[in-house]
Coordinates of C-alpha atoms in Angstrom, one line a residue:
M207 CA 24.1 -1.2 57.8
T208 CA 22.1 -0.3 54.7
E209 CA 22.4 2.8 52.6
F210 CA 19.4 5.1 52.0
T211 CA 18.7 5.0 48.3
Q212 CA 16.5 7.0 45.9
K213 CA 14.0 4.1 46.0
K214 CA 13.8 4.4 49.8
A215 CA 13.3 8.1 49.4
D216 CA 10.3 7.5 47.2
L217 CA 8.8 5.0 49.7
H218 CA 9.3 7.2 52.7
G219 CA 8.8 10.7 51.4
L220 CA 5.3 11.2 52.9
L221 CA 6.2 9.5 56.2
V222 CA 4.8 12.1 58.5
Q223 CA 1.6 12.5 56.6
A224 CA 0.8 8.9 57.1
D225 CA -0.4 9.4 60.7
G226 CA 0.0 5.8 61.6
T227 CA -2.0 4.4 58.7
L228 CA -0.7 2.6 55.6
L229 CA 1.0 4.8 53.1
P230 CA -1.2 4.8 49.9
D231 CA 1.6 3.9 47.5
A232 CA 4.2 2.1 49.5
Q233 CA 1.8 0.2 51.7
L234 CA 4.1 0.7 54.6
S235 CA 2.9 1.7 58.1
L236 CA 4.3 4.8 59.9
S237 CA 5.8 2.7 62.7
A238 CA 7.4 0.3 60.2
A239 CA 8.9 3.2 58.2
E240 CA 10.3 4.9 61.3
M241 CA 11.8 1.6 62.5
A242 CA 13.4 1.1 59.1
L243 CA 14.8 4.7 59.0
A244 CA 16.1 4.3 62.5
E245 CA 18.3 1.4 61.5
V246 CA 20.0 2.8 58.4
A247 CA 23.6 4.1 58.7
D248 CA 22.9 7.4 57.0
G249 CA 21.3 10.5 58.4
V250 CA 17.8 11.0 56.9
V251 CA 15.8 14.2 57.1
I252 CA 12.3 14.6 55.6
T253 CA 11.1 18.2 55.0
D254 CA 8.2 19.9 53.3
R255 CA 8.8 21.8 50.1
A256 CA 9.9 24.9 52.1
G257 CA 12.6 23.0 53.9
R258 CA 10.7 22.7 57.2
I259 CA 11.5 19.5 59.1
R260 CA 8.9 16.8 59.3
Y261 CA 11.1 14.0 60.5
S262 CA 14.8 13.2 61.2
N263 CA 16.2 9.8 62.1
P264 CA 18.5 9.2 65.1
V265 CA 21.7 9.2 63.1
V266 CA 21.2 12.9 62.2
S267 CA 21.7 13.8 65.8
E268 CA 25.1 12.1 65.9
L269 CA 26.2 13.7 62.6
C270 CA 25.2 17.1 63.7
G271 CA 26.5 16.9 67.2
H272 CA 23.1 17.4 68.7
V273 CA 22.1 15.2 71.6
V274 CA 18.4 15.8 70.9
G275 CA 18.6 16.0 67.1
L276 CA 16.5 18.1 64.7
L277 CA 13.0 18.8 65.9
P278 CA 9.9 18.8 63.6
G279 CA 8.7 22.2 62.7
Q280 CA 12.2 23.8 62.5
L281 CA 13.7 25.1 59.2
L282 CA 16.5 22.8 58.2
A283 CA 18.6 25.8 57.3
D284 CA 18.4 27.2 60.8
C285 CA 19.6 24.1 62.6
L286 CA 21.9 22.4 60.1
V287 CA 25.0 24.6 59.3
L288 CA 26.7 23.4 56.1
L289 CA 29.9 24.8 54.8
D290 CA 31.6 24.5 51.4
D291 CA 35.3 23.7 50.8
G292 CA 36.1 27.3 51.4
G293 CA 34.4 27.5 54.7
Q294 CA 31.5 29.6 53.4
P295 CA 27.9 28.8 54.3
L296 CA 26.2 26.4 51.9
T297 CA 22.5 26.9 51.2
L298 CA 20.3 24.0 50.2
E299 CA 17.8 25.4 47.8
F300 CA 14.2 24.1 48.3
A301 CA 11.1 24.8 46.2
E302 CA 9.2 28.0 46.7
G303 CA 5.7 29.0 45.8
E304 CA 3.9 26.2 44.0
G305 CA 7.1 24.2 43.7
A306 CA 6.7 22.8 40.1
A307 CA 8.5 19.6 39.6
D308 CA 9.9 20.6 36.2
V309 CA 12.0 23.4 37.7
V310 CA 13.3 21.4 40.7
P311 CA 15.9 18.7 40.1
S312 CA 14.6 15.3 41.3
R313 CA 18.0 14.6 42.8
R314 CA 21.0 16.7 43.7
E315 CA 24.2 15.8 45.5
V316 CA 26.9 18.1 47.0
R317 CA 29.9 17.7 49.2
A318 CA 29.8 19.7 52.4
K319 CA 31.1 20.0 55.9
I320 CA 28.7 20.0 58.9
H321 CA 29.7 22.7 61.4
R322 CA 29.3 21.1 64.8
G323 CA 30.7 24.0 66.9
E324 CA 34.0 24.8 68.5
G325 CA 36.0 24.2 65.3
D326 CA 34.6 20.7 64.8
E327 CA 33.6 20.0 61.2
L328 CA 32.5 16.7 59.6
E329 CA 32.8 16.0 55.9
V330 CA 29.6 14.5 54.4
S331 CA 27.9 14.1 51.1
V332 CA 24.4 15.6 51.0
Q333 CA 21.8 14.2 48.7
I334 CA 18.6 16.2 48.2
N335 CA 15.8 14.0 46.7
A336 CA 12.6 15.7 45.6
V337 CA 9.3 13.9 46.4
C338 CA 6.7 14.7 43.9
E339 CA 3.0 14.2 43.6
G340 CA 2.2 14.5 39.9
A341 CA 3.7 17.8 38.7
R342 CA 3.9 19.3 42.2
V343 CA 6.9 19.0 44.7
E344 CA 5.5 17.9 48.0
G345 CA 8.8 17.8 49.9
F346 CA 12.3 16.6 50.1
V347 CA 14.3 13.7 51.6
V348 CA 17.8 14.9 52.6
V349 CA 20.4 12.1 53.1
L350 CA 23.6 12.9 55.1
R351 CA 26.3 10.4 54.5
H352 CA 29.8 10.1 55.9
T353 CA 32.4 10.0 53.1
T354 CA 33.8 6.7 54.3
D355 CA 32.0 3.5 55.4
A356 CA 34.1 3.2 58.5
R357 CA 33.1 6.6 59.8
R358 CA 29.4 5.9 58.9
I359 CA 29.4 2.7 60.9
S360 CA 31.4 4.3 63.7
S361 CA 28.8 7.1 63.9
R362 CA 26.0 4.5 64.1
L363 CA 27.7 2.6 66.9
S364 CA 28.4 5.8 68.8
W365 CA 24.7 6.7 68.6
Q366 CA 23.7 3.3 69.9
N367 CA 25.9 3.6 72.9
T368 CA 24.4 7.0 73.9
H369 CA 20.7 6.5 73.1
D370 CA 17.8 4.4 74.2
S371 CA 17.1 1.9 71.4
L372 CA 13.3 1.9 72.1
T373 CA 12.5 5.6 72.2
H374 CA 15.7 6.9 70.4
L375 CA 16.1 9.5 73.2
P376 CA 19.4 10.0 75.0
N377 CA 19.9 7.3 77.6
R378 CA 20.7 8.1 81.3
Q379 CA 24.5 8.1 80.8
S380 CA 24.3 10.4 77.8
F381 CA 21.7 12.7 79.5
E382 CA 23.8 13.0 82.7
Y383 CA 26.9 13.8 80.6
A384 CA 25.1 16.5 78.6
L385 CA 23.7 18.0 81.9
Q386 CA 27.2 18.0 83.4
G387 CA 28.4 19.7 80.3
V388 CA 25.8 22.5 80.8
L389 CA 27.0 22.9 84.4
N390 CA 30.7 23.0 83.4
S391 CA 30.1 25.7 80.8
E392 CA 28.0 27.8 83.2
A393 CA 29.8 31.1 83.5
D394 CA 26.9 33.5 83.7
S395 CA 25.5 33.5 87.2
K396 CA 22.3 35.0 85.9
Q397 CA 21.5 31.9 83.7
H398 CA 18.9 29.6 85.2
H399 CA 17.5 26.3 84.1
I400 CA 14.9 23.8 85.4
L401 CA 15.4 20.0 85.5
L402 CA 12.2 17.9 85.4
Y403 CA 12.0 14.2 86.3
L404 CA 8.9 12.5 84.9
D405 CA 7.4 9.2 86.0
V406 CA 4.8 7.5 83.9
Y407 CA 1.7 6.6 86.0
Q408 CA 0.0 3.4 84.8
F409 CA 3.1 2.0 83.0
K410 CA 3.5 -0.9 85.4
V411 CA -0.2 -1.7 85.2
V412 CA 0.1 -1.8 81.3
N413 CA 3.2 -4.0 81.6
D414 CA 1.5 -6.4 84.1
S415 CA -1.9 -6.7 82.4
L416 CA -1.1 -6.3 78.7
G417 CA 2.5 -7.4 78.3
Y418 CA 5.9 -5.9 77.6
S419 CA 5.1 -5.1 74.0
A420 CA 2.2 -2.9 75.1
G421 CA 4.5 -1.2 77.7
D422 CA 7.1 -0.6 74.9
A423 CA 4.4 0.9 72.7
L424 CA 3.2 3.2 75.5
L425 CA 6.7 4.5 76.1
I426 CA 7.3 5.2 72.4
A427 CA 4.0 7.1 72.1
L428 CA 4.8 9.2 75.2
A429 CA 8.3 10.0 74.0
K430 CA 6.8 11.4 70.8
I431 CA 4.3 13.5 72.8
L432 CA 7.0 14.9 75.1
T433 CA 9.3 15.6 72.2
R434 CA 6.6 17.8 70.5
C435 CA 6.5 19.9 73.7
L436 CA 10.3 20.7 73.6
G437 CA 11.6 24.2 73.0
K438 CA 14.8 25.0 71.2
G439 CA 17.8 23.8 73.3
D440 CA 15.7 21.7 75.6
L441 CA 17.0 18.2 76.3
L442 CA 14.8 15.1 76.8
G443 CA 16.2 11.7 77.8
R444 CA 14.9 8.3 79.0
V445 CA 16.6 7.7 82.3
G446 CA 14.7 4.7 83.7
S447 CA 12.2 1.9 82.7
D448 CA 9.3 4.3 83.0
E449 CA 11.1 7.6 83.7
F450 CA 12.2 10.6 81.6
A451 CA 14.3 13.6 82.4
L452 CA 13.9 17.0 80.7
L453 CA 16.3 19.9 81.0
L454 CA 14.6 23.3 80.2
R455 CA 17.3 25.6 79.1
D456 CA 17.3 29.3 80.1
C457 CA 14.0 28.9 81.9
T458 CA 12.5 30.7 84.9
L459 CA 10.4 29.0 87.6
E460 CA 7.2 30.6 86.3
E461 CA 8.0 29.6 82.7
A462 CA 8.6 26.0 84.0
R463 CA 5.2 25.9 85.6
R464 CA 3.6 26.8 82.3
I465 CA 5.6 24.1 80.5
V466 CA 4.7 21.5 83.1
T467 CA 1.1 22.4 82.6
R468 CA 1.5 21.9 78.9
L469 CA 3.2 18.6 79.3
R470 CA 0.5 17.3 81.7
E471 CA -2.3 18.5 79.3
A472 CA -0.6 16.8 76.4
V473 CA -0.3 13.5 78.2
N474 CA -3.8 13.7 79.8
G475 CA -5.3 14.2 76.4
F476 CA -3.7 10.9 75.1
V477 CA -5.6 7.6 75.3
F478 CA -3.4 4.5 74.9
Q479 CA -5.2 1.8 72.9
W480 CA -3.9 -1.7 72.8
E481 CA -6.2 -4.4 71.4
D482 CA -9.5 -4.0 73.2
S483 CA -8.0 -2.1 76.2
E484 CA -7.8 1.7 76.7
T485 CA -5.4 3.3 79.3
R486 CA -5.1 6.9 80.2
P487 CA -1.5 7.5 81.4
A488 CA -0.5 10.4 83.5
L489 CA 2.7 12.0 84.8
S490 CA 4.2 12.5 88.2
I491 CA 6.7 15.3 87.9
G492 CA 9.6 16.4 90.1
A493 CA 11.4 19.7 89.4
V494 CA 14.7 21.2 90.6
S495 CA 16.4 24.5 89.9
V496 CA 19.8 24.5 88.0
D497 CA 22.2 27.4 88.2
Y498 CA 25.9 28.1 88.5
Q499 CA 25.8 27.0 92.2
A500 CA 24.1 23.6 91.4
P501 CA 25.7 20.3 92.6
P502 CA 27.0 17.7 90.1
A503 CA 24.6 16.3 87.5
S504 CA 24.2 13.0 89.3
Q505 CA 23.1 14.7 92.4
L506 CA 20.7 17.0 90.5
L507 CA 19.0 13.9 88.9
A508 CA 18.8 12.3 92.3
S509 CA 17.1 15.4 93.8
A510 CA 14.7 15.6 90.9
N511 CA 13.9 11.9 91.3
D512 CA 13.2 12.5 95.0
A513 CA 10.8 15.3 94.2
C514 CA 9.1 13.1 91.6
S515 CA 8.7 10.3 94.2
A516 CA 7.1 12.8 96.6
A517 CA 4.7 13.8 93.8
R518 CA 3.9 10.2 93.0
D519 CA 3.2 9.5 96.7
Q520 CA 0.6 12.3 96.7
G521 CA -1.4 10.6 93.8
R522 CA -1.5 10.7 90.0
N523 CA -0.8 13.7 87.9
R524 CA 1.0 15.7 90.7
V525 CA 4.0 18.0 90.5
K526 CA 6.5 18.6 93.3
F527 CA 9.3 21.2 93.3
F528 CA 12.4 20.0 95.2
S529 CA 12.9 21.6 98.6
D530 CA 13.2 18.8 101.1
S531 CA 16.5 16.9 101.8
R532 CA 16.9 13.4 100.4
K533 CA 16.9 12.1 103.9
A534 CA 13.6 13.7 104.8
L535 CA 12.0 12.4 101.6
A536 CA 13.4 8.9 102.1
K537 CA 12.0 8.9 105.7
R538 CA 8.6 10.0 104.5
R539 CA 8.4 7.3 101.8
E540 CA 9.6 4.7 104.3
S541 CA 7.0 5.6 106.9
S542 CA 4.3 5.8 104.2
W543 CA 5.0 2.3 102.9
L544 CA 5.5 0.7 106.3
A545 CA 2.1 2.0 107.4
E546 CA 0.4 0.9 104.2
I547 CA 1.8 -2.6 104.1
H548 CA 1.0 -3.1 107.8
A549 CA -2.5 -1.9 107.1
A550 CA -2.9 -4.1 104.0
I551 CA -1.9 -7.2 106.0
R552 CA -4.1 -6.2 109.0
E553 CA -7.1 -5.4 106.8
D554 CA -6.6 -8.3 104.5
R555 CA -6.0 -6.1 101.5
L556 CA -3.3 -8.2 99.9
L557 CA -4.5 -10.2 96.9
L558 CA -3.3 -13.5 95.5
Y559 CA -3.0 -13.8 91.8
R560 CA -1.7 -16.8 89.7
Q561 CA -0.1 -17.2 86.3
P562 CA -0.1 -20.6 84.5
V563 CA 3.1 -22.5 83.7
V564 CA 2.5 -24.9 80.8
A565 CA 4.2 -28.1 79.6
L566 CA 5.6 -27.3 76.2
Q567 CA 6.2 -31.0 75.3
D568 CA 2.6 -31.9 76.3
K569 CA 0.4 -29.6 74.1
N570 CA 0.8 -26.6 76.5
R571 CA -1.1 -28.4 79.3
V572 CA -1.1 -26.4 82.5
H573 CA 1.5 -28.0 84.8
H574 CA 1.2 -25.6 87.7
Y575 CA 0.6 -22.0 88.7
E576 CA 3.0 -19.4 90.1
V577 CA 1.5 -17.5 93.0
L578 CA 1.8 -13.7 92.7
V579 CA 0.8 -11.0 95.2
R580 CA -0.9 -7.6 94.7
M581 CA -2.2 -5.0 97.0
Q582 CA -5.7 -3.4 97.0
G583 CA -5.4 0.3 97.7
R584 CA -7.8 2.1 100.0
D585 CA -9.6 3.4 96.9
G586 CA -10.0 -0.1 95.5
E587 CA -7.3 0.2 92.9
V588 CA -5.0 -2.8 92.5
I589 CA -1.4 -1.8 93.3
S590 CA 1.4 -3.5 91.3
P591 CA 3.9 -5.6 93.3
G592 CA 6.7 -3.5 91.7
L593 CA 5.5 -0.5 93.8
F594 CA 5.3 -2.1 97.3
L595 CA 7.4 -5.3 97.3
P596 CA 10.8 -3.5 96.9
A597 CA 9.8 -1.2 99.8
A598 CA 8.8 -4.3 101.9
E599 CA 12.2 -5.9 101.2
R600 CA 14.2 -2.7 101.8
Y601 CA 12.5 -2.1 105.2
G602 CA 12.5 -5.6 106.4
M603 CA 8.7 -6.4 106.0
I604 CA 8.9 -8.9 103.2
D605 CA 8.9 -11.8 105.7
E606 CA 5.5 -10.7 106.9
V607 CA 4.2 -10.7 103.3
D608 CA 5.7 -14.1 102.8
R609 CA 3.9 -15.5 105.8
W610 CA 0.6 -14.0 104.8
V611 CA 1.0 -15.5 101.3
I612 CA 1.9 -19.0 102.8
R613 CA -1.2 -19.0 105.1
N614 CA -3.6 -17.8 102.5
I615 CA -2.5 -19.9 99.5
F616 CA -2.5 -23.1 101.7
R617 CA -6.0 -22.3 102.8
Y618 CA -7.0 -21.9 99.2
M619 CA -5.3 -25.1 98.2
A620 CA -7.1 -26.9 101.1
L621 CA -10.4 -25.6 99.7
E622 CA -9.5 -27.0 96.3
Q623 CA -8.9 -30.4 97.8
S624 CA -12.1 -30.4 99.8
S625 CA -14.1 -29.4 96.8
G626 CA -13.8 -32.9 95.5
A627 CA -10.7 -32.7 93.3
G628 CA -7.0 -33.1 94.0
G629 CA -6.3 -29.5 93.1
F630 CA -3.6 -27.7 91.1
H631 CA 0.0 -27.4 92.0
Y632 CA 1.3 -24.0 93.0
A633 CA 4.8 -22.3 93.0
I634 CA 5.3 -19.8 95.9
N635 CA 8.1 -17.2 95.9
I636 CA 10.3 -17.0 99.0
S637 CA 12.3 -13.9 99.8
G638 CA 15.9 -13.8 100.8
I639 CA 15.0 -12.6 104.3
S640 CA 12.6 -15.5 104.9
L641 CA 15.2 -17.9 103.5
G642 CA 17.7 -16.7 106.0
D643 CA 15.2 -17.1 108.9
E644 CA 16.0 -20.3 110.7
L645 CA 12.4 -20.5 112.0
F646 CA 10.8 -20.1 108.6
A647 CA 11.0 -23.8 107.5
D648 CA 9.2 -24.9 110.7
F649 CA 6.6 -22.3 110.1
V650 CA 5.9 -23.5 106.6
L651 CA 5.8 -27.2 107.7
R652 CA 3.3 -26.3 110.5
E653 CA 1.0 -24.4 108.1
L654 CA 1.2 -27.2 105.6
T655 CA 0.2 -29.7 108.2
D656 CA -2.6 -27.5 109.7
A657 CA -4.1 -26.9 106.2
G658 CA -3.9 -30.6 105.3
V659 CA -2.4 -29.8 101.9
A660 CA -0.5 -32.5 100.0
P661 CA 3.2 -31.4 100.0
S662 CA 3.6 -32.7 96.4
R663 CA 1.3 -29.9 95.3
V664 CA 3.7 -27.2 96.7
Q665 CA 6.7 -25.8 94.9
F666 CA 8.9 -23.0 96.3
E667 CA 10.8 -20.5 94.1
I668 CA 14.0 -19.0 95.4
T669 CA 16.1 -16.5 93.4
E670 CA 19.7 -17.3 92.6
T671 CA 20.9 -14.3 94.4
S672 CA 19.1 -14.9 97.6
A673 CA 20.1 -18.6 97.6
I674 CA 23.8 -17.7 97.2
N675 CA 23.7 -14.9 99.8
N676 CA 22.1 -17.3 102.4
L677 CA 23.6 -20.6 101.1
D678 CA 23.8 -22.5 104.4
R679 CA 20.3 -21.5 105.5
A680 CA 19.0 -22.1 101.9
L681 CA 20.3 -25.7 102.0
V682 CA 18.7 -26.3 105.4
F683 CA 15.3 -24.9 104.1
I684 CA 15.5 -26.9 100.8
H685 CA 16.4 -30.2 102.5
K686 CA 13.6 -29.9 105.1
L687 CA 10.9 -29.1 102.7
R688 CA 12.0 -31.6 100.0
A689 CA 12.0 -34.3 102.7
A690 CA 8.4 -33.4 103.3
G691 CA 7.6 -33.8 99.6
C692 CA 7.8 -30.3 98.2
S693 CA 9.7 -29.3 95.1
F694 CA 12.0 -26.3 94.4
A695 CA 12.7 -24.0 91.5
L696 CA 15.7 -21.7 91.2
D697 CA 14.4 -18.4 89.8
D698 CA 16.2 -15.9 87.4
F699 CA 18.9 -18.4 86.6
G700 CA 21.7 -16.9 84.5
R701 CA 21.4 -13.4 85.8
G702 CA 24.2 -13.8 88.5
A703 CA 27.9 -14.2 87.7
S704 CA 28.2 -17.3 89.9
S705 CA 25.3 -19.3 88.5
L706 CA 27.2 -22.4 87.5
A707 CA 29.5 -22.5 90.5
Y708 CA 26.6 -22.9 92.9
L709 CA 24.2 -24.9 90.9
R710 CA 25.7 -28.3 92.0
Q711 CA 25.2 -27.3 95.6
L712 CA 21.5 -26.5 95.3
P713 CA 19.2 -29.6 95.1
V714 CA 16.5 -28.0 93.0
D715 CA 14.0 -29.6 90.6
Y716 CA 13.5 -26.7 88.2
L717 CA 15.6 -24.0 86.7
K718 CA 13.7 -20.8 85.6
I719 CA 15.7 -19.4 82.8
D720 CA 16.0 -15.6 83.2
G721 CA 13.5 -13.8 81.0
S722 CA 16.1 -11.3 79.8
F723 CA 17.6 -14.1 77.7
V724 CA 14.2 -15.6 76.6
R725 CA 12.5 -12.4 75.6
N726 CA 14.9 -11.6 72.7
M727 CA 16.1 -15.0 71.6
L728 CA 14.3 -14.9 68.3
E729 CA 16.3 -11.8 67.2
D730 CA 19.5 -12.4 69.3
E731 CA 21.6 -15.5 68.5
I732 CA 23.6 -15.1 71.7
D733 CA 20.5 -15.0 73.9
S734 CA 19.2 -18.1 72.0
A735 CA 22.5 -19.9 72.6
M736 CA 22.3 -19.0 76.3
V737 CA 18.8 -20.5 76.6
S738 CA 19.9 -23.6 74.8
T739 CA 23.1 -24.0 76.9
V740 CA 21.1 -23.6 80.2
D741 CA 18.5 -26.1 79.0
H742 CA 21.2 -28.6 78.0
L743 CA 23.1 -28.2 81.3
A744 CA 19.9 -28.7 83.3
K745 CA 19.0 -31.9 81.4
R746 CA 22.4 -33.3 82.1
M747 CA 21.8 -32.7 85.8
G748 CA 18.3 -34.1 85.8
I749 CA 16.6 -30.7 86.3
S750 CA 13.6 -29.5 84.3
T751 CA 13.6 -26.0 82.7
I752 CA 11.0 -23.2 82.8
A753 CA 11.3 -20.3 80.4
E754 CA 10.0 -16.9 81.6
F755 CA 8.7 -14.0 79.4
A756 CA 7.3 -16.3 76.7
E757 CA 5.2 -13.7 74.9
T758 CA 4.5 -14.9 71.4
P759 CA 3.4 -18.1 69.7
E760 CA 6.7 -18.0 67.7
L761 CA 8.7 -17.9 70.8
L762 CA 6.8 -20.7 72.4
E763 CA 7.4 -22.9 69.3
K764 CA 11.1 -22.1 69.4
L765 CA 11.3 -23.1 73.0
R766 CA 9.4 -26.3 72.4
V767 CA 11.7 -27.3 69.5
M768 CA 14.7 -26.4 71.6
G769 CA 13.5 -28.9 74.2
V770 CA 12.6 -26.6 77.1
D771 CA 10.1 -28.3 79.4
Y772 CA 7.8 -25.5 80.6
A773 CA 7.1 -21.9 79.9
Q774 CA 5.1 -18.9 81.3
G775 CA 4.4 -15.4 80.1
F776 CA 1.9 -13.2 78.4
G777 CA 2.0 -15.3 75.3
I778 CA 0.2 -17.9 77.4
A779 CA -1.8 -15.9 79.9
A780 CA -1.4 -12.9 82.1
A781 CA -1.6 -13.2 85.9
A782 CA -5.2 -13.3 87.1
C783 CA -6.9 -13.3 90.5
L784 CA -7.5 -16.7 92.2
P785 CA -10.9 -17.9 91.0
E786 CA -13.6 -18.4 93.7
I787 CA -14.2 -22.0 94.5
S788 CA -17.9 -23.0 94.3
G789 CA -18.6 -26.7 94.1
P790 CA -16.4 -29.6 93.2
R791 CA -13.9 -29.5 90.3
S792 CA -14.3 -32.1 87.7
T793 CA -11.0 -32.1 85.8
P794 CA -7.9 -30.9 87.6
T795 CA -5.0 -30.5 85.1
G796 CA -2.0 -30.2 87.4

């Protein structure tokens, strides 16, 4: 952990005024400055010359005992209670009027105690650094530092355990704990709060089409927008991949409706720009009342989530106040998805996409494509698989989707062959339900024969979990299809606890290294070691390796040098619709 020095104060003093552009003197972007400030072990607050907060880094919330932290626009004196050695309030004097630099010390340091409530006090040193523009004081950088290194580092680690590293908001565990604390302290039966559950519409589309870096950037931007809408005492947290929760303290239902309108207008007015793409996100919002008779925090969050799901089912930018039981909501969602998936199969509204898998040791030549499925909505919008495939698996319809994919990809591959070229190789995902169906292998062989597709062009991907859960049936399926000439890949390898124990029993040709290890291997030595270990083990067993989530040229080069055979991800190409076949192909590459 690094200390926040006077030099850093000079560099970051005008952080908020930068508005995302390069700072004129320091040549440091706003996002880079915020990232740097988020990683120091000291609390850093940036104010104007009157002491009004412009920015505070995440450590401040831990030092002050605030889950949310200090919000921009508040006076520092109103939300940071400092005491001297005698227990008397300590006032930090800021510039008034024109704020001439010659009457304001450039740097002051005092010892103080932060009053955190209920007799809890924390000893800190407080540095007040003036930021000047010529002879005029423009603002201050206030640094709060534990008096011992051990306590400073402990505070930083404590914050990391309770906050989301991406948005710097409280994580789900921390939010639920704070919500339960509100319920436990609720003595006044007249007090009333509102809990909101917010789902980001278009997040999965951004992730699928633009990559995970774009999805992260969208979440960070939305977190800042939502934070600006908070009132004093409100609590905002990130409770899911694309989900936020917001507790409105001492709020009536009518007040909540006005706040919800303000939240929706703020998000609707935001256009997310990434490279050459523009996306207009929206919110689906579920709301539930919180009073002294409310159930536990976990149940409140579940109820708000149910209401949010009901709002999402009605379309984008909708709000639903919780009234139905969880059972009724689940039943409505189930019947809705069942009918929609049935209709999509019947009306041929499922779409086949493909994403290339390249040979790292052969100049990134396309080796084969992974087949992916999407759904076309009734309005023509392409629906992400993350929305309907989990429902298909949960309600026992995934085998119908698998069979639709098998029939249609084999027909497409037959067209490739008949167009005058051998055609590409394709990897097809098989669900655990289909893997456990004793008739499925014969169905695949029959479709393969009817289509006249060369079996060597077909690869099947099965997940580690589904293979282990259906081990006997999985072995039968693998042996039958391998005997016909097909190959197999074990997907998401390394995610399960029993990976190594079962690997010897599964005669696969490829291991797909789980993307959670690959994605951060440039920054995380442990993830890098995991990828290297899996690759080395696979080579010893005569199995080729495929790295998922390869998103940057630097990551691709690291994988190539490490010896990984193949890779796929947004760093190579995003998934795209199967191209139409018109005329013979001249140069097949797989």
